[in-house]
CSV table of N, CA, C and O in Angstrom, one decimal:
chain,number,residue,atom,x,y,z
A,1,MET,N,0.8,-1.2,0.0
A,1,MET,CA,0.0,0.0,0.0
A,1,MET,C,0.9,1.3,0.0
A,1,MET,O,0.5,2.2,-0.6
A,2,ARG,N,2.0,1.2,0.8
A,2,ARG,CA,2.8,2.4,0.8
A,2,ARG,C,3.4,2.7,-0.6
A,2,ARG,O,3.6,3.8,-1.0
A,3,PHE,N,3.7,1.6,-1.3
A,3,PHE,CA,4.3,1.8,-2.7
A,3,PHE,C,3.3,2.5,-3.6
A,3,PHE,O,3.6,3.4,-4.3
A,4,LEU,N,2.0,2.1,-3.5
A,4,LEU,CA,1.0,2.8,-4.3
A,4,LEU,C,0.8,4.3,-3.9
A,4,LEU,O,0.6,5.1,-4.8
A,5,LEU,N,0.8,4.5,-2.6
A,5,LEU,CA,0.7,5.9,-2.2
A,5,LEU,C,1.9,6.8,-2.6
A,5,LEU,O,1.7,7.9,-3.1
A,6,ARG,N,3.1,6.2,-2.5
A,6,ARG,CA,4.3,6.9,-3.0
A,6,ARG,C,4.3,7.1,-4.5
A,6,ARG,O,4.7,8.1,-5.0
A,7,LEU,N,3.8,6.1,-5.2
A,7,LEU,CA,3.6,6.2,-6.7
A,7,LEU,C,2.6,7.3,-7.1
A,7,LEU,O,2.9,8.1,-8.0
A,8,ALA,N,1.5,7.3,-6.4
A,8,ALA,CA,0.5,8.4,-6.6
A,8,ALA,C,1.1,9.7,-6.3
A,8,ALA,O,0.8,10.7,-7.0
A,9,SER,N,1.9,9.8,-5.2
A,9,SER,CA,2.6,11.1,-4.9
A,9,SER,C,3.5,11.5,-6.0
A,9,SER,O,3.6,12.7,-6.3
A,10,LEU,N,4.2,10.6,-6.6
A,10,LEU,CA,5.1,10.9,-7.7
A,10,LEU,C,4.4,11.4,-8.9
A,10,LEU,O,4.8,12.4,-9.5
A,11,VAL,N,3.2,10.8,-9.2
A,11,VAL,CA,2.4,11.2,-10.3
A,11,VAL,C,1.9,12.6,-10.0
A,11,VAL,O,1.9,13.5,-10.9
A,12,ALA,N,1.4,12.9,-8.8
A,12,ALA,CA,0.9,14.2,-8.5
A,12,ALA,C,2.0,15.3,-8.6
A,12,ALA,O,1.8,16.4,-9.0
A,13,LEU,N,3.2,14.9,-8.1
A,13,LEU,CA,4.4,15.8,-8.2
A,13,LEU,C,4.8,16.1,-9.7
A,13,LEU,O,5.1,17.2,-10.0
A,14,ALA,N,4.7,15.1,-10.5
A,14,ALA,CA,5.0,15.3,-11.9
A,14,ALA,C,3.9,16.2,-12.6
A,14,ALA,O,4.3,17.1,-13.4
A,15,ALA,N,2.7,16.0,-12.2
A,15,ALA,CA,1.6,16.9,-12.7
A,15,ALA,C,1.8,18.3,-12.2
A,15,ALA,O,1.6,19.3,-12.9
A,16,ALA,N,2.3,18.5,-10.9
A,16,ALA,CA,2.6,19.8,-10.4
A,16,ALA,C,3.7,20.5,-11.2
A,16,ALA,O,3.7,21.7,-11.5
A,17,VAL,N,4.7,19.7,-11.5
A,17,VAL,CA,5.9,20.3,-12.3
A,17,VAL,C,5.4,20.7,-13.7
A,17,VAL,O,5.8,21.7,-14.2
A,18,ILE,N,4.6,19.8,-14.3
A,18,ILE,CA,4.1,20.2,-15.6
A,18,ILE,C,3.3,21.4,-15.6
A,18,ILE,O,3.4,22.3,-16.5
A,19,ALA,N,2.4,21.5,-14.6
A,19,ALA,CA,1.5,22.7,-14.5
A,19,ALA,C,2.3,23.9,-14.2
A,19,ALA,O,2.0,25.0,-14.8
A,20,GLY,N,3.3,23.8,-13.4
A,20,GLY,CA,4.2,25.0,-13.1
A,20,GLY,C,5.0,25.4,-14.3
A,20,GLY,O,5.2,26.6,-14.5
A,21,THR,N,5.4,24.4,-15.1
A,21,THR,CA,6.2,24.7,-16.3
A,21,THR,C,5.3,25.4,-17.3
A,21,THR,O,5.7,26.4,-17.9
A,22,ILE,N,4.1,25.0,-17.5
A,22,ILE,CA,3.2,25.6,-18.4
A,22,ILE,C,2.9,27.0,-18.0
A,22,ILE,O,2.8,28.0,-18.8
A,23,ASP,N,2.6,27.2,-16.7
A,23,ASP,CA,2.4,28.6,-16.1
A,23,ASP,C,3.6,29.5,-16.3
A,23,ASP,O,3.4,30.7,-16.7
A,24,SER,N,4.8,29.0,-16.1
A,24,SER,CA,6.0,29.8,-16.3
A,24,SER,C,6.2,30.2,-17.8
A,24,SER,O,6.6,31.3,-18.1
A,25,ILE,N,5.9,29.3,-18.7
A,25,ILE,CA,6.0,29.6,-20.1
A,25,ILE,C,5.0,30.6,-20.5
A,25,ILE,O,5.3,31.6,-21.2
A,26,GLN,N,3.8,30.5,-20.0
A,26,GLN,CA,2.7,31.5,-20.3
A,26,GLN,C,3.1,32.8,-19.7
A,26,GLN,O,2.8,33.9,-20.3
A,27,SER,N,3.7,32.8,-18.5
A,27,SER,CA,4.0,34.1,-17.9
A,27,SER,C,5.1,34.8,-18.6
A,27,SER,O,5.1,36.0,-18.8
A,28,VAL,N,6.1,34.1,-19.1
A,28,VAL,CA,7.1,34.7,-19.9
A,28,VAL,C,6.6,35.3,-21.2
A,28,VAL,O,6.9,36.4,-21.7
A,29,ALA,N,5.7,34.5,-21.9
A,29,ALA,CA,5.1,35.0,-23.1
A,29,ALA,C,4.2,36.2,-22.9
A,29,ALA,O,4.1,37.1,-23.8
A,30,ALA,N,3.5,36.3,-21.8
A,30,ALA,CA,2.6,37.4,-21.5
A,30,ALA,C,3.2,38.5,-20.8
A,30,ALA,O,2.6,39.6,-20.7
A,31,SER,N,4.5,38.4,-20.4
A,31,SER,CA,5.2,39.4,-19.6
A,31,SER,C,4.5,39.8,-18.3
A,31,SER,O,4.6,40.9,-17.9
A,32,SER,N,3.7,38.9,-17.8
A,32,SER,CA,3.1,39.1,-16.5
A,32,SER,C,2.8,37.7,-15.9
A,32,SER,O,2.9,36.7,-16.5
A,33,VAL,N,2.6,37.7,-14.6
A,33,VAL,CA,2.4,36.4,-13.9
A,33,VAL,C,1.1,35.8,-14.3
A,33,VAL,O,0.0,36.4,-14.2
A,34,VAL,N,1.1,34.5,-14.7
A,34,VAL,CA,-0.1,33.8,-15.1
A,34,VAL,C,-0.1,32.5,-14.3
A,34,VAL,O,0.9,31.7,-14.3
A,35,MET,N,-1.2,32.3,-13.5
A,35,MET,CA,-1.4,31.1,-12.8
A,35,MET,C,-2.7,30.5,-13.2
A,35,MET,O,-3.8,31.1,-12.9
A,36,THR,N,-2.7,29.3,-13.8
A,36,THR,CA,-3.9,28.7,-14.3
A,36,THR,C,-4.6,28.0,-13.1
A,36,THR,O,-4.1,27.2,-12.4
A,37,PRO,N,-5.9,28.3,-13.0
A,37,PRO,CA,-6.7,27.6,-11.9
A,37,PRO,C,-6.9,26.2,-12.3
A,37,PRO,O,-6.9,25.8,-13.4
A,38,ILE,N,-7.1,25.4,-11.2
A,38,ILE,CA,-7.2,23.9,-11.5
A,38,ILE,C,-8.5,23.6,-12.3
A,38,ILE,O,-8.5,22.7,-13.1
A,39,SER,N,-9.5,24.4,-12.2
A,39,SER,CA,-10.7,24.2,-13.0
A,39,SER,C,-10.4,24.4,-14.5
A,39,SER,O,-10.9,23.6,-15.3
A,40,ASP,N,-9.6,25.4,-14.9
A,40,ASP,CA,-9.3,25.6,-16.3
A,40,ASP,C,-8.4,24.5,-16.8
A,40,ASP,O,-8.6,24.0,-17.9
A,41,ALA,N,-7.5,24.0,-16.0
A,41,ALA,CA,-6.6,22.9,-16.4
A,41,ALA,C,-7.4,21.7,-16.6
A,41,ALA,O,-7.2,20.9,-17.5
A,42,TRP,N,-8.3,21.4,-15.6
A,42,TRP,CA,-9.1,20.2,-15.7
A,42,TRP,C,-10.1,20.3,-16.9
A,42,TRP,O,-10.3,19.3,-17.6
A,43,GLN,N,-10.6,21.5,-17.2
A,43,GLN,CA,-11.5,21.7,-18.3
A,43,GLN,C,-10.7,21.4,-19.6
A,43,GLN,O,-11.3,20.8,-20.6
A,44,ASP,N,-9.5,21.8,-19.7
A,44,ASP,CA,-8.7,21.5,-20.9
A,44,ASP,C,-8.4,20.0,-21.1
A,44,ASP,O,-8.4,19.5,-22.2
A,45,VAL,N,-8.2,19.3,-20.0
A,45,VAL,CA,-7.8,17.9,-20.1
A,45,VAL,C,-9.0,17.0,-20.3
A,45,VAL,O,-9.0,16.2,-21.2
A,46,SER,N,-10.0,17.1,-19.4
A,46,SER,CA,-11.1,16.2,-19.5
A,46,SER,C,-12.4,17.0,-19.0
A,46,SER,O,-12.7,16.9,-17.8
A,47,PRO,N,-13.1,17.6,-19.9
A,47,PRO,CA,-14.3,18.4,-19.5
A,47,PRO,C,-15.4,17.6,-19.0
A,47,PRO,O,-16.2,18.0,-18.1
A,48,THR,N,-15.6,16.3,-19.5
A,48,THR,CA,-16.7,15.5,-19.1
A,48,THR,C,-16.6,15.0,-17.6
A,48,THR,O,-17.6,15.0,-16.9
A,49,THR,N,-15.3,14.7,-17.2
A,49,THR,CA,-15.2,14.3,-15.8
A,49,THR,C,-15.4,15.5,-14.8
A,49,THR,O,-15.9,15.3,-13.7
A,50,LEU,N,-15.0,16.7,-15.3
A,50,LEU,CA,-15.2,17.8,-14.4
A,50,LEU,C,-16.7,18.1,-14.2
A,50,LEU,O,-17.2,18.3,-13.1
A,51,THR,N,-17.5,18.1,-15.3
A,51,THR,CA,-18.9,18.3,-15.2
A,51,THR,C,-19.6,17.2,-14.4
A,51,THR,O,-20.5,17.4,-13.6
A,52,SER,N,-19.2,15.9,-14.6
A,52,SER,CA,-19.8,14.8,-13.8
A,52,SER,C,-19.5,14.9,-12.4
A,52,SER,O,-20.3,14.6,-11.5
A,53,LEU,N,-18.2,15.3,-12.0
A,53,LEU,CA,-17.9,15.5,-10.6
A,53,LEU,C,-18.7,16.6,-10.0
A,53,LEU,O,-19.2,16.5,-8.9
A,54,GLN,N,-18.8,17.7,-10.7
A,54,GLN,CA,-19.6,18.8,-10.2
A,54,GLN,C,-21.0,18.5,-9.9
A,54,GLN,O,-21.6,18.8,-8.9
A,55,SER,N,-21.6,17.8,-10.9
A,55,SER,CA,-23.0,17.4,-10.7
A,55,SER,C,-23.2,16.4,-9.6
A,55,SER,O,-24.2,16.4,-8.8
A,56,SER,N,-22.3,15.4,-9.5
A,56,SER,CA,-22.4,14.4,-8.4
A,56,SER,C,-22.2,15.0,-7.0
A,56,SER,O,-22.9,14.7,-6.1
A,57,LEU,N,-21.2,15.9,-6.9
A,57,LEU,CA,-21.0,16.6,-5.7
A,57,LEU,C,-22.2,17.5,-5.2
A,57,LEU,O,-22.6,17.5,-4.1
A,58,SER,N,-22.8,18.2,-6.2
A,58,SER,CA,-23.9,19.0,-5.9
A,58,SER,C,-25.1,18.2,-5.5
A,58,SER,O,-26.0,18.6,-4.8
A,59,TYR,N,-25.2,17.0,-6.1
A,59,TYR,CA,-26.4,16.1,-5.8
A,59,TYR,C,-26.2,15.3,-4.5
A,59,TYR,O,-27.2,15.3,-3.7
A,60,TYR,N,-25.1,14.7,-4.3
A,60,TYR,CA,-24.9,13.8,-3.1
A,60,TYR,C,-24.4,14.5,-1.9
A,60,TYR,O,-24.6,14.0,-0.8
A,61,ILE,N,-23.8,15.6,-2.0
A,61,ILE,CA,-23.2,16.3,-0.8
A,61,ILE,C,-24.0,17.7,-0.7
A,61,ILE,O,-24.6,18.2,-1.6
A,62,HIS,N,-24.0,18.1,0.5
A,62,HIS,CA,-24.7,19.4,0.8
A,62,HIS,C,-24.3,20.5,-0.1
A,62,HIS,O,-23.1,20.7,-0.4
A,63,PRO,N,-25.3,21.3,-0.6
A,63,PRO,CA,-24.9,22.4,-1.6
A,63,PRO,C,-24.0,23.4,-1.0
A,63,PRO,O,-23.2,24.0,-1.7
A,64,ARG,N,-24.0,23.6,0.3
A,64,ARG,CA,-23.0,24.6,0.9
A,64,ARG,C,-21.6,24.1,0.8
A,64,ARG,O,-20.7,24.9,0.5
A,65,PHE,N,-21.4,22.8,0.9
A,65,PHE,CA,-20.1,22.3,0.7
A,65,PHE,C,-19.6,22.5,-0.7
A,65,PHE,O,-18.5,22.9,-0.9
A,66,TYR,N,-20.5,22.3,-1.6
A,66,TYR,CA,-20.1,22.5,-3.0
A,66,TYR,C,-19.8,24.0,-3.3
A,66,TYR,O,-18.8,24.2,-3.9
A,67,THR,N,-20.6,24.9,-2.8
A,67,THR,CA,-20.3,26.3,-3.1
A,67,THR,C,-19.1,26.8,-2.3
A,67,THR,O,-18.4,27.6,-2.9
A,68,LEU,N,-18.9,26.4,-1.1
A,68,LEU,CA,-17.8,26.9,-0.3
A,68,LEU,C,-16.5,26.3,-0.7
A,68,LEU,O,-15.5,26.9,-1.0
A,69,ILE,N,-16.4,25.0,-0.5
A,69,ILE,CA,-15.1,24.3,-0.5
A,69,ILE,C,-14.7,24.0,-2.0
A,69,ILE,O,-13.6,24.3,-2.4
A,70,PHE,N,-15.6,23.3,-2.7
A,70,PHE,CA,-15.3,22.9,-4.1
A,70,PHE,C,-15.0,24.0,-5.0
A,70,PHE,O,-14.0,24.0,-5.7
A,71,GLN,N,-15.8,25.1,-5.0
A,71,GLN,CA,-15.5,26.2,-5.9
A,71,GLN,C,-14.3,27.0,-5.4
A,71,GLN,O,-13.6,27.5,-6.3
A,72,TRP,N,-14.0,27.0,-4.1
A,72,TRP,CA,-12.8,27.7,-3.7
A,72,TRP,C,-11.6,26.9,-4.2
A,72,TRP,O,-10.6,27.5,-4.6
A,73,LEU,N,-11.7,25.6,-4.1
A,73,LEU,CA,-10.6,24.7,-4.5
A,73,LEU,C,-10.3,24.8,-6.0
A,73,LEU,O,-9.2,24.8,-6.5
A,74,MET,N,-11.4,25.0,-6.8
A,74,MET,CA,-11.3,25.1,-8.2
A,74,MET,C,-10.7,26.4,-8.7
A,74,MET,O,-10.2,26.5,-9.8
A,75,LEU,N,-10.6,27.4,-7.8
A,75,LEU,CA,-10.0,28.7,-8.2
A,75,LEU,C,-8.5,28.7,-7.8
A,75,LEU,O,-7.8,29.7,-8.2
A,76,GLN,N,-8.0,27.7,-7.1
A,76,GLN,CA,-6.6,27.7,-6.7
A,76,GLN,C,-5.7,27.3,-7.9
A,76,GLN,O,-6.1,26.7,-8.8
A,77,PRO,N,-4.4,27.8,-7.9
A,77,PRO,CA,-3.5,27.4,-9.0
A,77,PRO,C,-3.3,25.9,-9.1
A,77,PRO,O,-3.2,25.2,-8.0
A,78,ALA,N,-3.2,25.4,-10.3
A,78,ALA,CA,-3.1,23.9,-10.5
A,78,ALA,C,-1.9,23.4,-9.9
A,78,ALA,O,-1.9,22.3,-9.2
A,79,PHE,N,-0.8,24.1,-10.0
A,79,PHE,CA,0.5,23.5,-9.5
A,79,PHE,C,0.5,23.4,-8.0
A,79,PHE,O,1.0,22.5,-7.4
A,80,ALA,N,-0.2,24.4,-7.3
A,80,ALA,CA,-0.3,24.4,-5.9
A,80,ALA,C,-1.1,23.2,-5.4
A,80,ALA,O,-0.8,22.5,-4.4
A,81,VAL,N,-2.2,23.0,-6.0
A,81,VAL,CA,-3.1,21.9,-5.6
A,81,VAL,C,-2.4,20.5,-5.8
A,81,VAL,O,-2.5,19.7,-4.9
A,82,PHE,N,-1.7,20.4,-6.9
A,82,PHE,CA,-1.0,19.1,-7.1
A,82,PHE,C,0.1,18.9,-6.1
A,82,PHE,O,0.4,17.8,-5.7
A,83,LEU,N,0.8,20.0,-5.8
A,83,LEU,CA,1.9,19.9,-4.8
A,83,LEU,C,1.3,19.5,-3.4
A,83,LEU,O,1.9,18.7,-2.7
A,84,VAL,N,0.2,20.1,-3.0
A,84,VAL,CA,-0.4,19.7,-1.7
A,84,VAL,C,-0.9,18.2,-1.8
A,84,VAL,O,-0.6,17.5,-0.8
A,85,ILE,N,-1.4,17.8,-2.9
A,85,ILE,CA,-1.9,16.4,-3.0
A,85,ILE,C,-0.6,15.5,-2.9
A,85,ILE,O,-0.7,14.4,-2.2
A,86,ALA,N,0.4,15.9,-3.6
A,86,ALA,CA,1.7,15.1,-3.6
A,86,ALA,C,2.2,15.0,-2.2
A,86,ALA,O,2.7,13.9,-1.7
A,87,LEU,N,2.2,16.1,-1.5
A,87,LEU,CA,2.8,16.1,-0.1
A,87,LEU,C,1.9,15.2,0.8
A,87,LEU,O,2.4,14.5,1.6
A,88,LEU,N,0.6,15.3,0.7
A,88,LEU,CA,-0.3,14.5,1.6
A,88,LEU,C,-0.1,13.0,1.3
A,88,LEU,O,-0.1,12.2,2.2
A,89,LEU,N,-0.1,12.7,0.1
A,89,LEU,CA,0.1,11.3,-0.3
A,89,LEU,C,1.5,10.7,0.2
A,89,LEU,O,1.6,9.6,0.7
A,90,TRP,N,2.5,11.6,0.1
A,90,TRP,CA,3.8,11.1,0.5
A,90,TRP,C,3.9,11.0,2.0
A,90,TRP,O,4.5,10.0,2.6
A,91,MET,N,3.2,11.9,2.8
A,91,MET,CA,3.2,11.8,4.2
A,91,MET,C,2.4,10.6,4.7
A,91,MET,O,2.8,9.9,5.7
A,92,ILE,N,1.3,10.2,4.0
A,92,ILE,CA,0.6,9.0,4.4
A,92,ILE,C,1.4,7.8,4.1
A,92,ILE,O,1.4,6.8,4.9
A,93,GLY,N,2.1,7.7,3.0
A,93,GLY,CA,2.9,6.6,2.6
A,93,GLY,C,4.3,6.5,3.2
A,93,GLY,O,5.1,5.6,2.9
A,94,TYR,N,4.7,7.5,4.0
A,94,TYR,CA,6.0,7.5,4.6
A,94,TYR,C,6.3,6.4,5.6
A,94,TYR,O,5.4,6.2,6.5
A,95,LYS,N,7.4,5.8,5.6
A,95,LYS,CA,7.8,4.8,6.5
A,95,LYS,C,8.8,5.3,7.5
A,95,LYS,O,9.9,5.8,7.0
A,96,LYS,N,8.5,5.4,8.7
A,96,LYS,CA,9.5,5.9,9.7
A,96,LYS,C,10.7,5.0,9.9
A,96,LYS,O,10.5,3.8,9.9
A,97,PRO,N,11.9,5.5,10.0
A,97,PRO,CA,13.0,4.7,10.2
A,97,PRO,C,13.0,4.2,11.6
A,97,PRO,O,12.4,4.8,12.5
A,98,PRO,N,13.6,3.0,11.9
A,98,PRO,CA,13.6,2.5,13.3
A,98,PRO,C,14.4,3.5,14.2
A,98,PRO,O,15.3,4.1,13.9
A,99,VAL,N,13.9,3.5,15.4
A,99,VAL,CA,14.4,4.5,16.4
A,99,VAL,C,15.8,4.1,16.8
A,99,VAL,O,16.7,4.9,17.0
A,100,ALA,N,16.1,2.8,17.0
A,100,ALA,CA,17.4,2.4,17.5
A,100,ALA,C,18.5,2.5,16.5
A,100,ALA,O,19.6,2.6,16.9
A,101,GLY,N,18.2,2.6,15.3
A,101,GLY,CA,19.2,2.7,14.3
A,101,GLY,C,19.3,1.4,13.4
A,101,GLY,O,18.7,0.4,13.6
A,102,ARG,N,20.3,1.5,12.6
A,102,ARG,CA,20.4,0.4,11.6
A,102,ARG,C,21.2,-0.8,12.1
A,102,ARG,O,21.0,-1.9,11.8
A,103,PHE,N,22.2,-0.5,12.9
A,103,PHE,CA,23.2,-1.6,13.3
A,103,PHE,C,23.1,-1.9,14.8
A,103,PHE,O,24.0,-2.3,15.4
A,104,THR,N,21.9,-1.9,15.3
A,104,THR,CA,21.7,-2.3,16.8
A,104,THR,C,21.4,-3.8,16.9
A,104,THR,O,21.0,-4.4,15.9
A,105,ALA,N,21.7,-4.3,18.1
A,105,ALA,CA,21.5,-5.7,18.3
A,105,ALA,C,20.1,-6.1,18.6
A,105,ALA,O,19.2,-5.6,18.8
């Protein structure tokens, strides 16, 4: 299970690097800071999954949660969201080293 969590963390980190690279290229081209929201990036990649997630969240979960949390999350920069996801997955899959050390009896 830890392997899968660390692999998912690696994928999220790669997505964050790709999103950050795209934002930096667009920033250089526009001569101003450009940060793509996660909703725009998701809309570009897979618009059907975004609309299905929005409709299922608004139907199955309380509408206040949808308006407050989900819409706030969709306005955040894509690279930052993927970095937080990567960090959380890595922290969950982290294995603590033994307290006594490597060469104890």
